[in-house]
Short mmCIF file of C-alpha atoms in Angstrom, two decimals:
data_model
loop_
_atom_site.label_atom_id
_atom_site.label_comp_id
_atom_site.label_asym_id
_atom_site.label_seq_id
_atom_site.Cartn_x
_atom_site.Cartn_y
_atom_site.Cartn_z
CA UNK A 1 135.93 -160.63 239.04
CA UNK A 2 137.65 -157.49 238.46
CA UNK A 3 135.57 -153.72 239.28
CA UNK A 4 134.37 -152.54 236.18
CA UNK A 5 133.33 -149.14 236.08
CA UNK A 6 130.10 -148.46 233.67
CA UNK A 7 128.49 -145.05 232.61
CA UNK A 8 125.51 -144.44 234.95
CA UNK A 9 122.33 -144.61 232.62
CA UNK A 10 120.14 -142.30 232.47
CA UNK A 11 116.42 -142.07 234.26
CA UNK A 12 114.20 -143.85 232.38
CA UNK A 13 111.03 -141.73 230.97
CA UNK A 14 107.61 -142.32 232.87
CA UNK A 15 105.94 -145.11 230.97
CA UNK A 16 102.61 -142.77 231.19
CA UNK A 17 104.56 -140.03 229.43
CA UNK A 18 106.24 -142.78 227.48
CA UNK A 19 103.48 -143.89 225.76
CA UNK A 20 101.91 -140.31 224.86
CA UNK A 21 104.72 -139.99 223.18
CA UNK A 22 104.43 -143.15 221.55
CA UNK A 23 101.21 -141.54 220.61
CA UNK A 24 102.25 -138.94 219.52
CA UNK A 25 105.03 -140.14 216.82
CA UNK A 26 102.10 -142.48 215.71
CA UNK A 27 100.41 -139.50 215.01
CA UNK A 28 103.20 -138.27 212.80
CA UNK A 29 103.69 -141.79 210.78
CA UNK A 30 100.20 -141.50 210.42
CA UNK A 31 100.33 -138.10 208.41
CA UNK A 32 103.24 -139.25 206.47
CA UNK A 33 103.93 -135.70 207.15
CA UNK A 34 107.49 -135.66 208.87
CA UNK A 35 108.93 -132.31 206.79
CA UNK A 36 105.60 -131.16 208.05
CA UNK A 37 106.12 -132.04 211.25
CA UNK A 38 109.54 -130.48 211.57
CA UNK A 39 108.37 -127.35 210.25
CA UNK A 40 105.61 -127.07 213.21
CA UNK A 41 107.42 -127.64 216.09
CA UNK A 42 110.74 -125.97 215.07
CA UNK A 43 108.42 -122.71 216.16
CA UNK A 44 108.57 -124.01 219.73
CA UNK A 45 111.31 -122.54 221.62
CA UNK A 46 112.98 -124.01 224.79
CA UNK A 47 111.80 -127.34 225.15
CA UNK A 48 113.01 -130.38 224.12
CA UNK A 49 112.19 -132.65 220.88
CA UNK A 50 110.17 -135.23 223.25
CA UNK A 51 108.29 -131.59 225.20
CA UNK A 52 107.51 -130.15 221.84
CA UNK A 53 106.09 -133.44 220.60
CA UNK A 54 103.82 -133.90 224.25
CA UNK A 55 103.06 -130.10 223.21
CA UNK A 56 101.39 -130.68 220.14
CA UNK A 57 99.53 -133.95 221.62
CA UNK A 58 98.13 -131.62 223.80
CA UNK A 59 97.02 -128.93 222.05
CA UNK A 60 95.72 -131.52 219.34
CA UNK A 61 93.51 -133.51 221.70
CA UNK A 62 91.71 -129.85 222.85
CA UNK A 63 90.71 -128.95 219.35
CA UNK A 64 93.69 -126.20 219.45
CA UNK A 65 95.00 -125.27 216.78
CA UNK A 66 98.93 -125.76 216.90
CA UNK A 67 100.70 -122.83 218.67
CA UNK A 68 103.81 -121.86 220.09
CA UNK A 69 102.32 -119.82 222.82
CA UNK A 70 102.41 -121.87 225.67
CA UNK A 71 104.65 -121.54 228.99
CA UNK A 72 103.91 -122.68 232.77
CA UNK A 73 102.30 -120.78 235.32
CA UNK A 74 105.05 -118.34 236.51
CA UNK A 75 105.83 -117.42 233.33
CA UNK A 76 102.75 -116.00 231.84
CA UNK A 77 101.90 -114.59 235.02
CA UNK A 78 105.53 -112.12 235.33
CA UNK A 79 106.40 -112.03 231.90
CA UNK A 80 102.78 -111.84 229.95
CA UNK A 81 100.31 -110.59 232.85
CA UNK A 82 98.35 -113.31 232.35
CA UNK A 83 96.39 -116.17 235.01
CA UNK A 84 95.64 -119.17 234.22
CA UNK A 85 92.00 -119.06 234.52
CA UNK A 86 89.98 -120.93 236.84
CA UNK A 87 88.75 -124.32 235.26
CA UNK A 88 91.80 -124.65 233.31
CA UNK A 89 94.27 -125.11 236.46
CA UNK A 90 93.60 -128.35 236.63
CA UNK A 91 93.87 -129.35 232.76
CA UNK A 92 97.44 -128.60 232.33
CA UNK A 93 99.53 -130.18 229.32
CA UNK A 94 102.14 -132.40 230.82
CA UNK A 95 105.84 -132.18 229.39
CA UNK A 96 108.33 -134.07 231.42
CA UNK A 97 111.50 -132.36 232.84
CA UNK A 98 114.66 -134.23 234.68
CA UNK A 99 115.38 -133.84 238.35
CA UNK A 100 118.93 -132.53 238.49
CA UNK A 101 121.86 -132.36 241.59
CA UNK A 102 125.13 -131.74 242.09
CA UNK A 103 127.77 -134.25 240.21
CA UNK A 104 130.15 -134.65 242.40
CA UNK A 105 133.59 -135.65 242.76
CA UNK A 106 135.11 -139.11 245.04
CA UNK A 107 135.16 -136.74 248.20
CA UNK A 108 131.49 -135.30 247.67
CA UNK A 109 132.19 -131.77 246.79
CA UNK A 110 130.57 -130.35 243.88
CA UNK A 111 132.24 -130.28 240.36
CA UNK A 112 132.44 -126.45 239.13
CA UNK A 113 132.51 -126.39 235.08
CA UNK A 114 134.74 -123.50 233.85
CA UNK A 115 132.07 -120.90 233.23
CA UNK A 116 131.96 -121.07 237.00
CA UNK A 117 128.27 -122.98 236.93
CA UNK A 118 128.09 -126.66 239.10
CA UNK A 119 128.39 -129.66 236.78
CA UNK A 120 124.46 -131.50 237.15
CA UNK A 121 123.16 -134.75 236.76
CA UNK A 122 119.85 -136.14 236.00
CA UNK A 123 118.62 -138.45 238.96
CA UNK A 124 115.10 -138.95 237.66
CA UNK A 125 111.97 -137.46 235.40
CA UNK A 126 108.82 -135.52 236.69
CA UNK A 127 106.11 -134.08 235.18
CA UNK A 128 106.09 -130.14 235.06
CA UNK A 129 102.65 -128.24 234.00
CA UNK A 130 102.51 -126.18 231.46
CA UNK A 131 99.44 -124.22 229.27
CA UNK A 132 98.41 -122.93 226.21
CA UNK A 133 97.41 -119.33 225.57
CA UNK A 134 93.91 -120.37 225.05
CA UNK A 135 93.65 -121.47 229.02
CA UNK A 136 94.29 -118.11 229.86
CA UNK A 137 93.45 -114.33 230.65
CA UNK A 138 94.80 -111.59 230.97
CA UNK A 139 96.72 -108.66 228.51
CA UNK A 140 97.28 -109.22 225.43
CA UNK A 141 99.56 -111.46 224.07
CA UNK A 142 102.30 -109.56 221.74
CA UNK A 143 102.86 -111.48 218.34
CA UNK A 144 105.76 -113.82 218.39
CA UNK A 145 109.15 -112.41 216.89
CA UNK A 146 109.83 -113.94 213.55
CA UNK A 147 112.92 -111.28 212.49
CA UNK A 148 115.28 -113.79 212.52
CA UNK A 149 113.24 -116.23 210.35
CA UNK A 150 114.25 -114.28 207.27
CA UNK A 151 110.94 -115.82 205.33
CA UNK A 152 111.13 -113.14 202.46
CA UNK A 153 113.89 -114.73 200.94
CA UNK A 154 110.61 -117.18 200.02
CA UNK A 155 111.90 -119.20 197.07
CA UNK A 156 115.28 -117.49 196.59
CA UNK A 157 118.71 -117.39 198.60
CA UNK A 158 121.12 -114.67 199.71
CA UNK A 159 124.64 -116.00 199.24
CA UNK A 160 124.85 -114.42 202.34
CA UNK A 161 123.37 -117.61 203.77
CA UNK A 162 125.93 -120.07 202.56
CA UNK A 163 128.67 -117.58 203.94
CA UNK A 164 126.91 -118.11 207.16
CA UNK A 165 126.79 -122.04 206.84
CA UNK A 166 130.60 -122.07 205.65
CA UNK A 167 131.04 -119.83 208.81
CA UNK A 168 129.22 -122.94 210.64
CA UNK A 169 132.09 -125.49 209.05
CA UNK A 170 134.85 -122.89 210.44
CA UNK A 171 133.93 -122.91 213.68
CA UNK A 172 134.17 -126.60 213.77
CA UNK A 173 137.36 -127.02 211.55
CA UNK A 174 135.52 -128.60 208.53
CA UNK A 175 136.98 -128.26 205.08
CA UNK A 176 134.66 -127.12 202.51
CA UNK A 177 135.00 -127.59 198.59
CA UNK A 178 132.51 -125.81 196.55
CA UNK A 179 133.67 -126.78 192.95
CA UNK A 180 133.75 -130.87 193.01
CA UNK A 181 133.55 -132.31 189.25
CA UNK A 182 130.29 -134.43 188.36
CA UNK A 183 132.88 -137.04 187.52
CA UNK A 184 134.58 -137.05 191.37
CA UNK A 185 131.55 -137.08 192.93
CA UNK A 186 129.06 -139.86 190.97
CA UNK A 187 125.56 -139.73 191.89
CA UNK A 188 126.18 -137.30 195.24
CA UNK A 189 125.52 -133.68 195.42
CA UNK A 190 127.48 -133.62 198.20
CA UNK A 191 129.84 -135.57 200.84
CA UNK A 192 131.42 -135.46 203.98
CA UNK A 193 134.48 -136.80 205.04
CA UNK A 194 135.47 -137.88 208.28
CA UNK A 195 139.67 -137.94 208.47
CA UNK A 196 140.26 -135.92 211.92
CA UNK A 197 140.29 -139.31 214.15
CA UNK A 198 136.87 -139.80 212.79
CA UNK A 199 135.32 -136.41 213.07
CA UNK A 200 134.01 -134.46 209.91
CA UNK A 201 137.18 -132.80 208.78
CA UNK A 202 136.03 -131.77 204.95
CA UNK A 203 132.70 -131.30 202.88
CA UNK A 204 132.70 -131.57 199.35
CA UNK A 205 129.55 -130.11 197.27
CA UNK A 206 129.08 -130.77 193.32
CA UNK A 207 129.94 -127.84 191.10
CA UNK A 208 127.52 -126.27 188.98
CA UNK A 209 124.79 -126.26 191.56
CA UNK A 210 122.37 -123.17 191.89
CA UNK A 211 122.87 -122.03 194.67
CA UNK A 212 119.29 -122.78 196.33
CA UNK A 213 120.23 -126.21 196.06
CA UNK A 214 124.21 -125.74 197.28
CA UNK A 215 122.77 -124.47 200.33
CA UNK A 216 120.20 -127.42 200.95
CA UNK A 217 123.30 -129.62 200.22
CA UNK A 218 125.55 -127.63 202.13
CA UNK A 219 123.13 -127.44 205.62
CA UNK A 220 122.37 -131.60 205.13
CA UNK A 221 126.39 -132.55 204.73
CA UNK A 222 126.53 -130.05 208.50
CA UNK A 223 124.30 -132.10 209.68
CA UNK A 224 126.35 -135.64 209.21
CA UNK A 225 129.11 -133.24 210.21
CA UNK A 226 127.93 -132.53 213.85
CA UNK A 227 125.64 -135.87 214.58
CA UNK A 228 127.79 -138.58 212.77
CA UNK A 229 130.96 -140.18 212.83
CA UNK A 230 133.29 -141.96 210.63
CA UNK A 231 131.71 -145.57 211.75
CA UNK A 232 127.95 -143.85 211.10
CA UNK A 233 128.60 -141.95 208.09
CA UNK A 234 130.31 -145.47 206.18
CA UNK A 235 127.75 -147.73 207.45
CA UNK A 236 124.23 -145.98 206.50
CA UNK A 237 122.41 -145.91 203.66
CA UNK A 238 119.48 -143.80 202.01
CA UNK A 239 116.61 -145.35 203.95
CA UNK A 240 119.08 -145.11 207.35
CA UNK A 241 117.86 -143.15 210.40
CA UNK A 242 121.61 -141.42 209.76
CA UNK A 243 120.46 -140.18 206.38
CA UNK A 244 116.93 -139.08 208.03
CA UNK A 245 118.66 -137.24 210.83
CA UNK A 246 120.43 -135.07 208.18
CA UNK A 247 117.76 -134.84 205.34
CA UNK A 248 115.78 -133.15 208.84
CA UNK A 249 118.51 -130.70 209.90
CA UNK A 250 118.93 -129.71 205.87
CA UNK A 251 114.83 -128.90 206.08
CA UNK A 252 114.77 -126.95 209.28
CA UNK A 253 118.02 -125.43 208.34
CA UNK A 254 116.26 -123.81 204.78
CA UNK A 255 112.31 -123.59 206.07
CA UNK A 256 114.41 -121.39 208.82
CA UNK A 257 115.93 -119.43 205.67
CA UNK A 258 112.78 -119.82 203.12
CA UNK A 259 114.25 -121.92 200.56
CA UNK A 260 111.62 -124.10 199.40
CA UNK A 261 112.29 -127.80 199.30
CA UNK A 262 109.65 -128.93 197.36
CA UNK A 263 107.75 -131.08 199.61
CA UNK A 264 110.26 -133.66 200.95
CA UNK A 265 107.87 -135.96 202.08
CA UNK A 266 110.60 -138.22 203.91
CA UNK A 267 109.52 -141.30 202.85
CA UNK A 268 111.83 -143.79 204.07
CA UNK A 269 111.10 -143.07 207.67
CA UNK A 270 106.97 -142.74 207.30
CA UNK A 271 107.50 -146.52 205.59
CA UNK A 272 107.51 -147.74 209.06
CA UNK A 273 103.78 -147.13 209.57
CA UNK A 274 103.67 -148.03 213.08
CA UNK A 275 105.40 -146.76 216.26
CA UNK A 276 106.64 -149.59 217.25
CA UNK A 277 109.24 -149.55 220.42
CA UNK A 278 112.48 -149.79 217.71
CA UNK A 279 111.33 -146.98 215.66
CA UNK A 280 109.83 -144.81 218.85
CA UNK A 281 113.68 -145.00 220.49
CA UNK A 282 115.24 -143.82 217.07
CA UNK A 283 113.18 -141.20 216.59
CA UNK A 284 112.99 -139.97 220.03
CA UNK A 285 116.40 -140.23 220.25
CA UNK A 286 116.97 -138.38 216.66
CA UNK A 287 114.33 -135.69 217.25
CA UNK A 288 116.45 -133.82 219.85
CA UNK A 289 119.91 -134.74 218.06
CA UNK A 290 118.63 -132.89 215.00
CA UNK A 291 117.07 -129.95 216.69
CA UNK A 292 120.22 -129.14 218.61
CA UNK A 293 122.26 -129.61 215.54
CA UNK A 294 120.03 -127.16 213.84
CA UNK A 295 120.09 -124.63 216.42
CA UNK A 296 123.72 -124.47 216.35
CA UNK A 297 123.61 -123.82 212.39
CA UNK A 298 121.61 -120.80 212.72
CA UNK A 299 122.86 -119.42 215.69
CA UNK A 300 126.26 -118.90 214.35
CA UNK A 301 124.92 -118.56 210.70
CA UNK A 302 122.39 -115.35 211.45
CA UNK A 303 125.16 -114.20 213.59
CA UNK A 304 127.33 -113.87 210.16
CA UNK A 305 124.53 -112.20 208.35
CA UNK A 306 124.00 -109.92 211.26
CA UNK A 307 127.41 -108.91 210.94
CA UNK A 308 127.14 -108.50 206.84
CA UNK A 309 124.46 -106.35 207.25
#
C-alpha cells in the first residue's frame, strides 16, 4: 500500500473538561436562552468559545453572578494589584489551554511565519487556573471599558455602521448590492453568493429595508461570507447549524452596535433539548467559529467609524 499522508488531528479535549462543557451547553439548551447566551459571554475577552463557556460554569456553580472580571494569578497580581486570597488558591476555575512547540520543517528547524514569529502546533491540552474578582483582594478594580460598545445607539442605527460592515465586505472582496427588487429576491432579505472558486464573492440585501434591519441582514449574510462555503451555503436550511452560526454572528454583531433584535430566541437550535455528543461537537465547534467571525466584523467596522469621526 502506497504512503498516504493525513492531516495530524488535533489533541483531543480532557474528557473531565469535556464533560463540564457538556454541562455547560446543557445549561444553555436548558434556558432556551442562546441570543442570551451570546450576549453574556461576548463581554469576555481573550478566551476562547469553549474557556468562556467553562467561565460561566464556574462562576454559576459559586453563586456569582456572571462577570467578565476574571484573569489568572499573574495577571491580577501586575496588572490589577490584586492576590488571590488565601482560601481561594485552591478553588480556581479551570479553562483548558493547548500545549504548543515549534512546527517544524523535514530537517527539524523551526518554521518562521512572515511576521517573523515561529509557526506552533498544538501537541496536547492542560488545564490553566484562572479566578474571579470575587476570590480576590487587593485595589480596586477600575470599571471595564465599554467605549467601543457604542450602546447609545439603543434602538436606532448610524449609517455609519453599515459603512463599516460594507468596509468588512471590502476587505474580503465581497460584492454588495443594496437595492435588490422584492421580486429577485422571493422570501429572502438577503443572500450571499459564492462565485470566487466557492468563496463569498457578492451579497445581495432587499431594497426598501430600514436600515435597522439592512444592517441585521447585512452582519448575518458576513457571517455565511467568512464561515461558509459554496457546498455549505447550498446545502443548509433554516433549522441548519449553518443558518445558526450566522443568525449568532448577525446578534453579536448588532447587541455590539445596540440595535435591538427583538428577542431572537433561536429556536431551531434550543429544539434539541439535550446535549447530546452530536449537538455538543456542533456547537463547540460553532461557538468559536462565530466569535472569531464576529470579532473580525467589528474590528475593522469601529475602525471605519473611528476614522468618520
Amino acid at each position: 500500500m502506497d504512503n498516504v499522508e493525513t492531516k495530524p488531528k488535533l489533541p483531543k479535549v480532557p474528557e473531565k473538561a469535556l464533560e463540564a462543557l457538556k454541562e455547560g451547553i446543557q445549561s444553555v439548551l436548558d434556558s432556551k436562552d442562546w441570543s442570551g447566551f451570546l450576549n453574556a459571554i461576548r463581554q469576555i475577552h481573550d478566551y476562547s468559545f469553549n474557556n468562556r463557556l467553562l467561565i460561566m460554569l464556574g462562576q454559576s456553580k459559586r453563586g456569582w453572578p456572571f462577570s467578565p472580571l476574571v484573569a489568572g494569578k499573574t495577571k491580577w497580581d501586575t496588572k490589577f494589584k490584586r492576590t488571590i486570597k488565601k482560601e481561594e488558591f485552591g478553588k480556581p476555575i479551570w479553562i483548558i489551554a493547548p500545549v504548543l512547540i515549534d512546527k517544524t520543517d523535514a530537517d527539524g528547524r523551526p518554521l518562521v511565519k512572515s511576521d517573523g514569529s515561529t509557526e506552533k502546533v498544538p501537541i496536547r491540552f492542560r488545564g490553566v487556573r484562572v479566578y474571579d474578582h470575587h476570590q480576590t483582594e487587593g485595589e480596586s478594580i477600575p470599571e471595564p471599558d465599554t467605549s467601543a460598545m457604542m450602546q447609545q445607539l439603543d434602538s436606532t442605527v448610524s449609517d455609519q455602521v453599515m459603512a463599516g460592515l460594507l468596509e468588512v465586505a471590502k476587505k474580503r472582496q465581497v460584492e454588495v448590492q443594496q437595492d435588490v427588487s422584492a421580486v429577485e429576491m422571493g422570501n429572502a432579505l438577503g443572500r450571499c453568493w459564492f462565485q470566487n472558486a466557492g468563496r463569498a464573492s457578492k451579497i445581495e440585501i432587499k431594497s426598501d429595508l430600514n436600515l435597522a434591519t439592512a444592517v441585521s441582514v447585512m452582519a448575518h449574510e458576513l457571517g455565511h461570507a467568512i464561515l461558509h462555503n459554496r457546498d455549505e451555503y447550498q446545502e443548509h436550511d433554516s433549522s441548519s447549524i449553518k443558518e445558526l452560526e450566522a443568525e449568532s454572528v448577525a446578534y453579536l454583531v448588532c447587541s455590539h452596535y445596540g440595535v435591538d433584535l427583538g428577542g431572537r430566541s433561536f429556536q431551531y437550535i434550543v429544539h434539541h433539548g439535550v446535549a447530546s455528543d452530536d449537538v455538543v461537537a456542533d456547537l463547540l465547534k460553532s461557538g468559536d467559529r462565530i466569535f472569531r467571525a464576529y470579532e473580525e466584523i467589528v474590528t475593522i467596522a469601529d475602525k471605519s467609524l473611528t476614522s468618520a469621526l
